[in-house]
Amino acid sequence: MSNKNFSFELIKTDKQTGARLGVVHTPHGDIPTPIYMPVGTQACVKAMTSHEMDELGAKIILSNTYHLHLRPGEDLIDRAGGLHDFMCWDKPVLTDSGGFQVFSLAALRKITEEGVSFRSHLDGSKRFISPEVSMDIQQKLGSDIAMAFDVCSAYPCDHRTAEEAMHRTHRWAERCKQHHTRKDQALFGIVQGAFYKDLRIESAKTLADMDFPGYGIGGLSVGEPKPVMYEMLEEIEPFMPKEKPRYLMGVGSPDCFVEGVLRGVDMFDCVLATRIARNGTVFTRHGRLVIRNAEYAEDFRPLEDDCDCYTCRHYSRAYIRHLLKVGEITGARLTSIHNLRFLIRMMEDIRQAILEDRFGDYRKEFYERYDMTRNF
Amino acid sequence: MSNKNFSFELIKTDKQTGARLGVVHTPHGDIPTPIYMPVGTQACVKAMTSHEMDELGAKIILSNTYHLHLRPGEDLIDRAGGLHDFMCWDKPVLTDSGGFQVFSLAALRKITEEGVSFRSHLDGSKRFISPEVSMDIQQKLGSDIAMAFDVCSAYPCDHRTAEEAMHRTHRWAERCKQHHTRKDQALFGIVQGAFYKDLRIESAKTLADMDFPGYGIGGLSVGEPKPVMYEMLEEIEPFMPKEKPRYLMGVGSPDCFVEGVLRGVDMFDCVLATRIARNGTVFTRHGRLVIRNAEYAEDFRPLEDDCDCYTCRHYSRAYIRHLLKVGEITGARLTSIHNLRFLIRMMEDIRQAILEDRFGDYRKEFYERYDMTRNF
């Protein structure tokens, strides 16, 4: 699919490492890469407003097809004028395809060549999503970037199962492409192949031949050790088209950003930042901090000294801990603001480092200060 | 207690009704009256940040001595520099005395002349609050206005019980006054007397003689019909010092604002706005709206057409309903913002009406447009 509303511009590669700096052009504006995409599963980044996301420096938000299909339904969002109008966010939106979510339903779903039958996790009602249905939903949602409906494999997974899932993913990618007609929406293919190098490479090549405007790398971060994920990224990198953006799906911890960017990834998304925030854990440059712990009860310092977020400019660890301990919504808000800003700012720093050809140094400094034992 | 940091200025009374317009001067700034004081029970207005409260036009926030005493404790807040610093709010703060909260514990508390023994609703631990303890706590919290530790009566309540509670309240008020030394904090007495005119009048007179810088009217809105509350306000009005602010405690629905102001009340507080907001009910000029109802599923209008709040300027009823239905924190935030702004703005309008000697007209117009059958 070619689309004059959408393009990727590779600005440069880092001289130290080959990490990529680029821009994705979309109908709702430009996305500098590498980029972290905060997740607004149900048309809302949890605890946040759209305007706050803008203030934090978010350039694109991800939303979930599966969840929105169930509630409030794509027809309602279509009548609202699409996701952007519905959630009052005028910057780019990416929707996933629902493939990973229905895969996660495990016992509740049945996969055939036609598509996936499943029961809603909410009311048990019978549902069906096929490549065509996923395209119909995403086209109604009106995101700037839609994802192909794929088949995700579990970890671990035998070679034969992984191969079958991959081939079906490729057939479904073709069906998605055939069914996708919306001109102001780009459709990304998704590389699968589980944890087998031969399959990953075959998948990357096959999808490259199908000429999608961008590519997801799916089926990683599903329970495997991080080095296994990194190895897969290294294997497929030479076979991913250089002129297309590469999106490592569902990955969003600080160390994974560094290692993903090092291996040529341009886009990341993950609910980690907001999920751990609500549980009272925050990112810092020195590792994670469980702010609910008693040791912070009378700690009147900000979550992080040199952080520029609203939370750190105004509130103390002691106050935030108090709010979390007594169950105040505002506590979850303040930690969410910090964690989102932390990851967004980290990507700003990474882009600056690549621009200045010092991403290798950045990575070295990252590990010098970041306590991986506090990366639970 | 006289206090050069604190004073009340009666600017004028409405020519149509006698409603009062004034200003309360405090160490943290001026409070125009009549005023609605949003409640930040645990040093936080639920779902809101301090800066948002400022943007909404809040001029003072109430916080609860009982809750803060239990968590995080007044000593911690004292070490944080007081409530203002702790919660990052540089405008006035009023703390209640804990009297109403321990009264509400019912079976968990025992009242003697010395004070109230009770068990924490959190962990069952034994606690004791007396007039002196309440003063100690509130002085450590560092609010601009502290309230005397009083004895609240239930509704209904026999005359003898009400009379005993009232006399104890007066003795305790004297003890509070004796024990209160903080110079940058004003201490308000609280008029009690349940639903007996003679007792209410006696209480108003007795406390007036004690010369507090301001007066709470306690023990109302505890289950009695609204006309009964209004009757009590009318009875005591002539005996309340004109040159002191009058605070009707725990009352905060739109119609009660109108009727309270009409009867000479200057200050109001209530959790109603934020509590119903989280449950999906919002105020409008035409009555309450249960935004969770199915009829709003595809209603793309704002909560209220002519509202100037952040929520109404950006989001639709359909979107807010969606967020509430799927359990997003942001839904509760958006309705809270609207309800708080609604009450704050209503008081702004009331002050303007009094300034222009047309509060009688304001009241008439209020009832013409406000559907009391939707005031559940």
Short mmCIF file of N, CA and C in Angstrom, two decimals, chain A residues 50-162:
data_model
loop_
_atom_site.label_atom_id
_atom_site.label_comp_id
_atom_site.label_asym_id
_atom_site.label_seq_id
_atom_site.Cartn_x
_atom_site.Cartn_y
_atom_site.Cartn_z
N SER A 50 -5.94 14.01 27.39
CA SER A 50 -5.22 14.17 26.13
C SER A 50 -4.29 15.38 26.17
N HIS A 51 -4.76 16.44 26.82
CA HIS A 51 -3.93 17.65 26.87
C HIS A 51 -2.70 17.44 27.73
N GLU A 52 -2.83 16.65 28.77
CA GLU A 52 -1.66 16.33 29.58
C GLU A 52 -0.66 15.50 28.77
N MET A 53 -1.16 14.59 27.94
CA MET A 53 -0.26 13.79 27.11
C MET A 53 0.54 14.69 26.18
N ASP A 54 -0.13 15.69 25.66
CA ASP A 54 0.54 16.65 24.79
C ASP A 54 1.61 17.41 25.57
N GLU A 55 1.26 17.86 26.76
CA GLU A 55 2.22 18.60 27.59
C GLU A 55 3.43 17.75 27.96
N LEU A 56 3.21 16.44 28.11
CA LEU A 56 4.31 15.54 28.46
C LEU A 56 5.25 15.31 27.28
N GLY A 57 4.79 15.72 26.09
CA GLY A 57 5.62 15.54 24.91
C GLY A 57 5.30 14.30 24.11
N ALA A 58 4.17 13.66 24.39
CA ALA A 58 3.78 12.49 23.60
C ALA A 58 3.48 12.93 22.17
N LYS A 59 3.94 12.15 21.19
CA LYS A 59 3.75 12.52 19.79
C LYS A 59 2.77 11.59 19.09
N ILE A 60 2.46 10.48 19.73
CA ILE A 60 1.52 9.51 19.17
C ILE A 60 1.00 8.67 20.34
N ILE A 61 -0.25 8.28 20.25
CA ILE A 61 -0.84 7.41 21.27
C ILE A 61 -1.34 6.14 20.59
N LEU A 62 -1.16 5.03 21.28
CA LEU A 62 -1.66 3.75 20.77
C LEU A 62 -3.00 3.46 21.43
N SER A 63 -3.91 2.86 20.66
CA SER A 63 -5.15 2.42 21.27
C SER A 63 -5.48 1.01 20.77
N ASN A 64 -6.35 0.31 21.51
CA ASN A 64 -6.52 -1.12 21.26
C ASN A 64 -7.83 -1.47 20.57
N THR A 65 -7.71 -2.10 19.45
CA THR A 65 -8.86 -2.50 18.64
C THR A 65 -9.79 -3.44 19.38
N TYR A 66 -9.22 -4.43 20.04
CA TYR A 66 -10.04 -5.41 20.76
C TYR A 66 -10.92 -4.72 21.80
N HIS A 67 -10.31 -3.90 22.65
CA HIS A 67 -11.06 -3.24 23.71
C HIS A 67 -12.11 -2.27 23.15
N LEU A 68 -11.73 -1.49 22.16
CA LEU A 68 -12.66 -0.50 21.62
C LEU A 68 -13.79 -1.16 20.84
N HIS A 69 -13.50 -2.32 20.24
CA HIS A 69 -14.55 -3.07 19.53
C HIS A 69 -15.63 -3.51 20.53
N LEU A 70 -15.19 -3.96 21.70
CA LEU A 70 -16.15 -4.39 22.72
C LEU A 70 -16.86 -3.19 23.35
N ARG A 71 -16.12 -2.18 23.70
CA ARG A 71 -16.67 -0.99 24.36
C ARG A 71 -15.89 0.24 23.95
N PRO A 72 -16.44 1.25 23.35
CA PRO A 72 -17.88 1.44 23.12
C PRO A 72 -18.33 0.93 21.75
N GLY A 73 -17.44 0.26 21.02
CA GLY A 73 -17.77 -0.19 19.67
C GLY A 73 -17.29 0.81 18.63
N GLU A 74 -16.77 0.27 17.51
CA GLU A 74 -16.20 1.14 16.47
C GLU A 74 -17.25 2.00 15.78
N ASP A 75 -18.49 1.55 15.76
CA ASP A 75 -19.53 2.35 15.10
C ASP A 75 -19.78 3.65 15.85
N LEU A 76 -19.81 3.55 17.18
CA LEU A 76 -20.00 4.77 17.97
C LEU A 76 -18.83 5.73 17.75
N ILE A 77 -17.62 5.18 17.75
CA ILE A 77 -16.44 6.04 17.56
C ILE A 77 -16.45 6.65 16.16
N ASP A 78 -16.88 5.87 15.18
CA ASP A 78 -17.02 6.38 13.82
C ASP A 78 -17.99 7.56 13.79
N ARG A 79 -19.13 7.39 14.47
CA ARG A 79 -20.12 8.47 14.49
C ARG A 79 -19.62 9.70 15.27
N ALA A 80 -18.70 9.46 16.20
CA ALA A 80 -18.11 10.58 16.95
C ALA A 80 -17.11 11.35 16.09
N GLY A 81 -16.81 10.81 14.90
CA GLY A 81 -15.85 11.47 14.03
C GLY A 81 -14.49 10.78 14.05
N GLY A 82 -14.45 9.57 14.64
CA GLY A 82 -13.19 8.83 14.72
C GLY A 82 -12.52 9.01 16.08
N LEU A 83 -11.48 8.20 16.28
CA LEU A 83 -10.79 8.18 17.57
C LEU A 83 -10.25 9.54 17.99
N HIS A 84 -9.67 10.27 17.04
CA HIS A 84 -9.08 11.57 17.38
C HIS A 84 -10.12 12.50 18.01
N ASP A 85 -11.24 12.64 17.33
CA ASP A 85 -12.29 13.51 17.86
C ASP A 85 -12.85 12.95 19.16
N PHE A 86 -13.07 11.65 19.19
CA PHE A 86 -13.69 11.02 20.36
C PHE A 86 -12.87 11.30 21.62
N MET A 87 -11.55 11.11 21.51
CA MET A 87 -10.70 11.27 22.69
C MET A 87 -10.04 12.64 22.76
N CYS A 88 -10.36 13.51 21.81
CA CYS A 88 -9.84 14.87 21.82
C CYS A 88 -8.32 14.89 21.76
N TRP A 89 -7.78 14.19 20.78
CA TRP A 89 -6.33 14.09 20.58
C TRP A 89 -6.07 14.30 19.10
N ASP A 90 -5.41 15.42 18.75
CA ASP A 90 -5.29 15.72 17.33
C ASP A 90 -3.95 15.31 16.74
N LYS A 91 -3.16 14.61 17.53
CA LYS A 91 -1.89 14.08 17.01
C LYS A 91 -2.11 12.63 16.55
N PRO A 92 -1.07 12.00 16.01
CA PRO A 92 -1.25 10.65 15.46
C PRO A 92 -1.71 9.61 16.49
N VAL A 93 -2.45 8.63 15.96
CA VAL A 93 -2.90 7.48 16.75
C VAL A 93 -2.53 6.21 15.98
N LEU A 94 -2.06 5.21 16.69
CA LEU A 94 -1.84 3.89 16.11
C LEU A 94 -2.80 2.92 16.80
N THR A 95 -3.46 2.09 16.01
CA THR A 95 -4.27 1.03 16.63
C THR A 95 -3.62 -0.31 16.36
N ASP A 96 -3.62 -1.16 17.37
CA ASP A 96 -3.19 -2.53 17.11
C ASP A 96 -4.35 -3.24 16.43
N SER A 97 -4.17 -4.50 16.09
CA SER A 97 -5.17 -5.20 15.28
C SER A 97 -6.13 -6.04 16.09
N GLY A 98 -5.84 -6.20 17.37
CA GLY A 98 -6.63 -7.11 18.18
C GLY A 98 -6.04 -8.52 18.20
N GLY A 99 -5.06 -8.77 17.33
CA GLY A 99 -4.48 -10.11 17.24
C GLY A 99 -3.89 -10.57 18.56
N PHE A 100 -3.07 -9.72 19.16
CA PHE A 100 -2.42 -10.11 20.41
C PHE A 100 -3.44 -10.30 21.53
N GLN A 101 -4.46 -9.45 21.57
CA GLN A 101 -5.46 -9.55 22.65
C GLN A 101 -6.26 -10.84 22.55
N VAL A 102 -6.71 -11.19 21.35
CA VAL A 102 -7.49 -12.43 21.26
C VAL A 102 -6.58 -13.64 21.49
N PHE A 103 -5.32 -13.53 21.09
CA PHE A 103 -4.35 -14.58 21.41
C PHE A 103 -4.24 -14.76 22.92
N SER A 104 -4.26 -13.64 23.65
CA SER A 104 -4.11 -13.68 25.11
C SER A 104 -5.32 -14.28 25.80
N LEU A 105 -6.44 -14.39 25.10
CA LEU A 105 -7.65 -14.93 25.73
C LEU A 105 -7.54 -16.43 25.99
N ALA A 106 -6.51 -17.05 25.36
CA ALA A 106 -6.21 -18.48 25.59
C ALA A 106 -7.44 -19.36 25.39
N ALA A 107 -7.94 -19.90 26.49
CA ALA A 107 -9.02 -20.89 26.41
C ALA A 107 -10.29 -20.34 25.78
N LEU A 108 -10.43 -19.02 25.78
CA LEU A 108 -11.67 -18.42 25.31
C LEU A 108 -11.74 -18.30 23.78
N ARG A 109 -10.66 -18.67 23.06
CA ARG A 109 -10.66 -18.40 21.62
C ARG A 109 -10.34 -19.65 20.80
N LYS A 110 -10.79 -19.59 19.54
CA LYS A 110 -10.52 -20.68 18.61
C LYS A 110 -10.08 -20.06 17.29
N ILE A 111 -8.91 -20.48 16.82
CA ILE A 111 -8.36 -19.90 15.60
C ILE A 111 -8.56 -20.85 14.41
N THR A 112 -9.15 -20.34 13.34
CA THR A 112 -9.25 -21.09 12.09
C THR A 112 -8.61 -20.24 11.00
N GLU A 113 -8.54 -20.79 9.80
CA GLU A 113 -7.97 -20.03 8.69
C GLU A 113 -8.77 -18.75 8.44
N GLU A 114 -10.07 -18.83 8.69
CA GLU A 114 -10.92 -17.67 8.43
C GLU A 114 -10.65 -16.52 9.42
N GLY A 115 -10.46 -16.88 10.70
CA GLY A 115 -10.24 -15.84 11.69
C GLY A 115 -10.28 -16.42 13.10
N VAL A 116 -10.57 -15.59 14.06
CA VAL A 116 -10.57 -16.03 15.45
C VAL A 116 -11.95 -15.85 16.06
N SER A 117 -12.53 -16.97 16.52
CA SER A 117 -13.77 -16.90 17.29
C SER A 117 -13.38 -16.82 18.75
N PHE A 118 -14.06 -15.99 19.49
CA PHE A 118 -13.72 -15.87 20.92
C PHE A 118 -14.92 -15.37 21.69
N ARG A 119 -14.80 -15.50 22.98
CA ARG A 119 -15.83 -14.94 23.84
C ARG A 119 -15.27 -13.69 24.51
N SER A 120 -16.10 -12.68 24.56
CA SER A 120 -15.72 -11.43 25.21
C SER A 120 -15.31 -11.70 26.66
N HIS A 121 -14.21 -11.10 27.09
CA HIS A 121 -13.79 -11.29 28.49
C HIS A 121 -14.74 -10.55 29.43
N LEU A 122 -15.64 -9.74 28.86
CA LEU A 122 -16.54 -8.94 29.69
C LEU A 122 -17.85 -9.65 29.99
N ASP A 123 -18.48 -10.15 28.95
CA ASP A 123 -19.82 -10.74 29.15
C ASP A 123 -19.96 -12.13 28.54
N GLY A 124 -18.85 -12.67 28.01
CA GLY A 124 -18.91 -14.02 27.46
C GLY A 124 -19.59 -14.11 26.11
N SER A 125 -19.99 -12.96 25.55
CA SER A 125 -20.69 -12.99 24.26
C SER A 125 -19.75 -13.50 23.16
N LYS A 126 -20.33 -14.19 22.16
CA LYS A 126 -19.54 -14.74 21.05
C LYS A 126 -19.12 -13.64 20.10
N ARG A 127 -17.85 -13.65 19.72
CA ARG A 127 -17.32 -12.64 18.83
C ARG A 127 -16.45 -13.31 17.77
N PHE A 128 -16.18 -12.60 16.71
CA PHE A 128 -15.33 -13.13 15.65
C PHE A 128 -14.53 -12.00 15.04
N ILE A 129 -13.24 -12.16 14.99
CA ILE A 129 -12.41 -11.18 14.29
C ILE A 129 -11.56 -11.91 13.25
N SER A 130 -11.64 -11.46 12.03
CA SER A 130 -10.81 -11.98 10.93
C SER A 130 -9.95 -10.82 10.45
N PRO A 131 -9.04 -11.07 9.53
CA PRO A 131 -8.27 -9.95 8.97
C PRO A 131 -9.19 -8.86 8.43
N GLU A 132 -10.25 -9.27 7.74
CA GLU A 132 -11.17 -8.28 7.16
C GLU A 132 -11.92 -7.51 8.25
N VAL A 133 -12.36 -8.23 9.28
CA VAL A 133 -13.08 -7.56 10.36
C VAL A 133 -12.16 -6.57 11.08
N SER A 134 -10.93 -6.98 11.32
CA SER A 134 -9.97 -6.10 11.99
C SER A 134 -9.75 -4.82 11.17
N MET A 135 -9.65 -5.00 9.84
CA MET A 135 -9.48 -3.82 8.97
C MET A 135 -10.71 -2.92 9.04
N ASP A 136 -11.90 -3.55 9.00
CA ASP A 136 -13.13 -2.75 9.08
C ASP A 136 -13.17 -1.94 10.38
N ILE A 137 -12.83 -2.60 11.47
CA ILE A 137 -12.85 -1.91 12.76
C ILE A 137 -11.86 -0.75 12.76
N GLN A 138 -10.62 -1.05 12.37
CA GLN A 138 -9.58 -0.02 12.43
C GLN A 138 -9.86 1.13 11.48
N GLN A 139 -10.46 0.81 10.35
CA GLN A 139 -10.80 1.90 9.42
C GLN A 139 -11.89 2.79 10.01
N LYS A 140 -12.80 2.18 10.74
CA LYS A 140 -13.81 3.00 11.41
C LYS A 140 -13.21 3.81 12.55
N LEU A 141 -12.26 3.21 13.27
CA LEU A 141 -11.62 3.94 14.36
C LEU A 141 -10.87 5.15 13.81
N GLY A 142 -10.34 4.99 12.60
CA GLY A 142 -9.71 6.13 11.94
C GLY A 142 -8.32 6.48 12.45
N SER A 143 -7.59 5.49 12.92
CA SER A 143 -6.21 5.73 13.36
C SER A 143 -5.34 6.09 12.16
N ASP A 144 -4.18 6.68 12.44
CA ASP A 144 -3.25 7.02 11.38
C ASP A 144 -2.48 5.79 10.93
N ILE A 145 -2.23 4.90 11.87
CA ILE A 145 -1.52 3.66 11.55
C ILE A 145 -2.35 2.49 12.06
N ALA A 146 -2.70 1.58 11.15
CA ALA A 146 -3.40 0.35 11.51
C ALA A 146 -2.40 -0.80 11.45
N MET A 147 -2.67 -1.83 12.20
CA MET A 147 -1.78 -2.99 12.18
C MET A 147 -2.51 -4.19 11.57
N ALA A 148 -1.76 -5.03 10.84
CA ALA A 148 -2.34 -6.24 10.26
C ALA A 148 -2.76 -7.20 11.38
N PHE A 149 -3.78 -7.99 11.09
CA PHE A 149 -4.27 -8.97 12.06
C PHE A 149 -3.41 -10.21 11.95
N ASP A 150 -2.68 -10.51 13.02
CA ASP A 150 -1.66 -11.56 12.96
C ASP A 150 -1.95 -12.69 13.94
N VAL A 151 -1.15 -13.72 13.85
CA VAL A 151 -1.24 -14.84 14.79
C VAL A 151 0.02 -14.84 15.65
N CYS A 152 -0.17 -14.67 16.92
CA CYS A 152 0.96 -14.61 17.85
C CYS A 152 1.20 -16.01 18.42
N SER A 153 2.45 -16.36 18.62
CA SER A 153 2.77 -17.66 19.23
C SER A 153 3.21 -17.45 20.67
N ALA A 154 3.03 -18.49 21.47
CA ALA A 154 3.41 -18.42 22.87
C ALA A 154 4.92 -18.65 23.02
N TYR A 155 5.43 -18.42 24.21
CA TYR A 155 6.81 -18.79 24.52
C TYR A 155 6.77 -19.78 25.66
N PRO A 156 7.37 -20.95 25.57
CA PRO A 156 8.01 -21.47 24.34
C PRO A 156 6.97 -22.03 23.39
N CYS A 157 7.41 -22.39 22.20
CA CYS A 157 6.52 -22.83 21.13
C CYS A 157 7.35 -23.68 20.19
N ASP A 158 6.84 -24.88 19.76
CA ASP A 158 7.67 -25.72 18.89
C ASP A 158 7.75 -25.13 17.48
N HIS A 159 8.74 -25.55 16.74
CA HIS A 159 9.03 -24.97 15.43
C HIS A 159 7.85 -25.10 14.47
N ARG A 160 7.21 -26.24 14.49
CA ARG A 160 6.11 -26.48 13.57
C ARG A 160 4.92 -25.55 13.84
N THR A 161 4.57 -25.43 15.11
CA THR A 161 3.48 -24.53 15.49
C THR A 161 3.81 -23.09 15.11
N ALA A 162 5.05 -22.70 15.42
CA ALA A 162 5.49 -21.33 15.10
C ALA A 162 5.45 -21.09 13.60
#
